[in-house]
Amino acid sequence: MEPSKFRESRLSINSLCEQLDQLIEQEEVDESRACFDQAFVQLDELKPKASGDVQERSVKNLAMKLKGMEDRISKLKTKGTPSSGSGSRVTNNIEWDIDRVAQLARTFLEKILKNMAGDPESKVFFGTTGKGIRPNYQVQFKEGQITSFTGSGHKPKAVSAGEGAKNLSAPFSFEEVDAILNKTGNI
């Protein structure tokens, strides 16, 4: 990546980290999570563009910085809720449609397609809880096999059959996701 553009992206992420640090100090849980998600999306888009040792090391350092911030956020208490247990997380029911899927980051969609293994008959179901920035998802292949993936790392999750099935969107076909990705590439 061109050094000046890389520097601009890196400074933008660092600025978000400074803002995030202030939000954590003020114990603003929801705002901290939103700012973290925004910084993570920017870093996720910057990662594949990094070229050379210096840029790659810079991306790695930013990732470690964000990981530390994420740990600090996880220790914050949501006002009026207990600090542990399932009641400490605020969940939103996300309504997934084509327009909402199209708002996901391009790199996120590319990784979903990769996990759909080029199977044109596969379908993806998005998790309906959280903020909808890096949702967990399940892929159903033409043979009926279902694999669940984390939204943050796109790694397969070990879950028992049917677990989390109640928190899933309607299915989106491989063709629909591919069309969204190709459409966003032309913008």
C-alpha positions as a Python dict, from the first residue, in 0.01 Angstrom:
ca = {
    (1, 'M'): (0, 0, 0),
    (2, 'E'): (119, 349, -74),
    (3, 'P'): (293, 479, 243),
    (4, 'S'): (94, 804, 267),
    (5, 'K'): (-242, 622, 239),
    (6, 'F'): (-125, 360, 490),
    (7, 'R'): (-17, 633, 732),
    (8, 'E'): (-355, 806, 694),
    (9, 'S'): (-540, 481, 772),
    (10, 'R'): (-310, 404, 1065),
    (11, 'L'): (-359, 752, 1212),
    (12, 'S'): (-735, 717, 1178),
    (13, 'I'): (-727, 390, 1374),
    (14, 'N'): (-494, 543, 1636),
    (15, 'S'): (-736, 835, 1673),
    (16, 'L'): (-1019, 590, 1735),
    (17, 'C'): (-799, 413, 1993),
    (18, 'E'): (-745, 743, 2178),
    (19, 'Q'): (-1118, 810, 2169),
    (20, 'L'): (-1179, 455, 2288),
    (21, 'D'): (-935, 499, 2576),
    (22, 'Q'): (-1129, 807, 2693),
    (23, 'L'): (-1461, 623, 2666),
    (24, 'I'): (-1324, 333, 2871),
    (25, 'E'): (-1195, 574, 3137),
    (26, 'Q'): (-1545, 732, 3150),
    (27, 'E'): (-1690, 378, 3174),
    (28, 'E'): (-1914, 434, 2871),
    (29, 'V'): (-1979, 68, 2786),
    (30, 'D'): (-2200, 93, 2476),
    (31, 'E'): (-2006, 380, 2324),
    (32, 'S'): (-1679, 194, 2391),
    (33, 'R'): (-1806, -117, 2214),
    (34, 'A'): (-1928, 85, 1915),
    (35, 'C'): (-1596, 272, 1886),
    (36, 'F'): (-1403, -57, 1919),
    (37, 'D'): (-1612, -216, 1643),
    (38, 'Q'): (-1547, 81, 1416),
    (39, 'A'): (-1170, 64, 1477),
    (40, 'F'): (-1169, -314, 1425),
    (41, 'V'): (-1352, -283, 1092),
    (42, 'Q'): (-1097, -24, 973),
    (43, 'L'): (-810, -248, 1084),
    (44, 'D'): (-972, -549, 915),
    (45, 'E'): (-986, -351, 589),
    (46, 'L'): (-625, -230, 627),
    (47, 'K'): (-472, -575, 701),
    (48, 'P'): (-479, -720, 348),
    (49, 'K'): (-345, -395, 200),
    (50, 'A'): (-31, -385, 418),
    (51, 'S'): (287, -450, 223),
    (52, 'G'): (638, -478, 351),
    (53, 'D'): (772, -551, 697),
    (54, 'V'): (709, -204, 840),
    (55, 'Q'): (342, -191, 740),
    (56, 'E'): (278, -550, 848),
    (57, 'R'): (443, -484, 1186),
    (58, 'S'): (237, -167, 1225),
    (59, 'V'): (-86, -359, 1156),
    (60, 'K'): (18, -626, 1407),
    (61, 'N'): (88, -360, 1671),
    (62, 'L'): (-252, -198, 1609),
    (63, 'A'): (-418, -539, 1644),
    (64, 'M'): (-244, -595, 1979),
    (65, 'K'): (-347, -247, 2093),
    (66, 'L'): (-709, -317, 2004),
    (67, 'K'): (-696, -656, 2179),
    (68, 'G'): (-586, -478, 2497),
    (69, 'M'): (-872, -230, 2457),
    (70, 'E'): (-1117, -516, 2406),
    (71, 'D'): (-1000, -674, 2733),
    (72, 'R'): (-1053, -344, 2914),
    (73, 'I'): (-1402, -305, 2763),
    (74, 'S'): (-1498, -656, 2872),
    (75, 'K'): (-1424, -557, 3233),
    (76, 'L'): (-1660, -258, 3226),
    (77, 'K'): (-1996, -298, 3394),
    (78, 'T'): (-2313, -208, 3211),
    (79, 'K'): (-2507, 37, 3426),
    (80, 'G'): (-2788, -128, 3615),
    (81, 'T'): (-2690, -486, 3533),
    (82, 'P'): (-2477, -744, 3711),
    (83, 'S'): (-2111, -769, 3615),
    (84, 'S'): (-2133, -1134, 3518),
    (85, 'G'): (-2382, -1380, 3379),
    (86, 'S'): (-2598, -1363, 3072),
    (87, 'G'): (-2780, -1051, 3196),
    (88, 'S'): (-2474, -829, 3154),
    (89, 'R'): (-2495, -808, 2775),
    (90, 'V'): (-2747, -599, 2595),
    (91, 'T'): (-2872, -783, 2290),
    (92, 'N'): (-3043, -637, 1988),
    (93, 'N'): (-3261, -837, 1754),
    (94, 'I'): (-3119, -758, 1413),
    (95, 'E'): (-3344, -788, 1110),
    (96, 'W'): (-3123, -910, 825),
    (97, 'D'): (-3220, -824, 468),
    (98, 'I'): (-3019, -771, 148),
    (99, 'D'): (-2958, -403, 227),
    (100, 'R'): (-2832, -484, 577),
    (101, 'V'): (-2599, -757, 444),
    (102, 'A'): (-2467, -509, 185),
    (103, 'Q'): (-2356, -281, 472),
    (104, 'L'): (-2109, -541, 600),
    (105, 'A'): (-1742, -474, 525),
    (106, 'R'): (-1616, -600, 191),
    (107, 'T'): (-1345, -814, 354),
    (108, 'F'): (-1607, -965, 585),
    (109, 'L'): (-1822, -1068, 286),
    (110, 'E'): (-1518, -1210, 105),
    (111, 'K'): (-1441, -1432, 405),
    (112, 'I'): (-1802, -1551, 420),
    (113, 'L'): (-1787, -1651, 52),
    (114, 'K'): (-1459, -1831, 116),
    (115, 'N'): (-1621, -2024, 403),
    (116, 'M'): (-1910, -2114, 172),
    (117, 'A'): (-1642, -2311, -17),
    (118, 'G'): (-1758, -2208, -363),
    (119, 'D'): (-2072, -2419, -317),
    (120, 'P'): (-2336, -2237, -527),
    (121, 'E'): (-2611, -2423, -338),
    (122, 'S'): (-2488, -2317, 8),
    (123, 'K'): (-2676, -2070, 228),
    (124, 'V'): (-2560, -1841, 506),
    (125, 'F'): (-2762, -1751, 818),
    (126, 'F'): (-2653, -1446, 1022),
    (127, 'G'): (-2679, -1414, 1399),
    (128, 'T'): (-2956, -1175, 1506),
    (129, 'T'): (-2795, -1061, 1831),
    (130, 'G'): (-2522, -805, 1889),
    (131, 'K'): (-2453, -495, 1682),
    (132, 'G'): (-2446, -654, 1337),
    (133, 'I'): (-2096, -538, 1249),
    (134, 'R'): (-1916, -873, 1268),
    (135, 'P'): (-2202, -1119, 1322),
    (136, 'N'): (-2151, -1487, 1386),
    (137, 'Y'): (-2298, -1695, 1106),
    (138, 'Q'): (-2382, -2047, 996),
    (139, 'V'): (-2330, -2196, 652),
    (140, 'Q'): (-2553, -2476, 530),
    (141, 'F'): (-2407, -2674, 241),
    (142, 'K'): (-2602, -2860, -28),
    (143, 'E'): (-2552, -3193, 154),
    (144, 'G'): (-2725, -3041, 459),
    (145, 'Q'): (-2404, -3008, 663),
    (146, 'I'): (-2408, -2696, 884),
    (147, 'T'): (-2094, -2520, 1009),
    (148, 'S'): (-2102, -2226, 1251),
    (149, 'F'): (-1839, -1952, 1225),
    (150, 'T'): (-1728, -1669, 1451),
    (151, 'G'): (-1778, -1325, 1303),
    (152, 'S'): (-1455, -1186, 1443),
    (153, 'G'): (-1214, -1447, 1308),
    (154, 'H'): (-1425, -1649, 1061),
    (155, 'K'): (-1313, -1967, 1240),
    (156, 'P'): (-1544, -2269, 1271),
    (157, 'K'): (-1709, -2298, 1611),
    (158, 'A'): (-1763, -2627, 1790),
    (159, 'V'): (-2134, -2623, 1873),
    (160, 'S'): (-2383, -2896, 1930),
    (161, 'A'): (-2656, -2953, 1671),
    (162, 'G'): (-2930, -2692, 1688),
    (163, 'E'): (-2743, -2465, 1930),
    (164, 'G'): (-2814, -2098, 1857),
    (165, 'A'): (-3065, -2185, 1585),
    (166, 'K'): (-3326, -1954, 1738),
    (167, 'N'): (-3099, -1648, 1690),
    (168, 'L'): (-3049, -1679, 1315),
    (169, 'S'): (-3172, -1481, 1017),
    (170, 'A'): (-3349, -1613, 713),
    (171, 'P'): (-3102, -1775, 470),
    (172, 'F'): (-2905, -1586, 206),
    (173, 'S'): (-2781, -1786, -91),
    (174, 'F'): (-2424, -1799, -219),
    (175, 'E'): (-2549, -1619, -529),
    (176, 'E'): (-2700, -1332, -324),
    (177, 'V'): (-2383, -1278, -120),
    (178, 'D'): (-2168, -1297, -434),
    (179, 'A'): (-2393, -1040, -608),
    (180, 'I'): (-2369, -804, -308),
    (181, 'L'): (-1990, -837, -304),
    (182, 'N'): (-1958, -770, -676),
    (183, 'K'): (-2197, -475, -652),
    (184, 'T'): (-2002, -317, -362),
    (185, 'G'): (-1680, -365, -558),
    (186, 'N'): (-1807, -135, -832),
    (187, 'I'): (-1892, 156, -602),
}
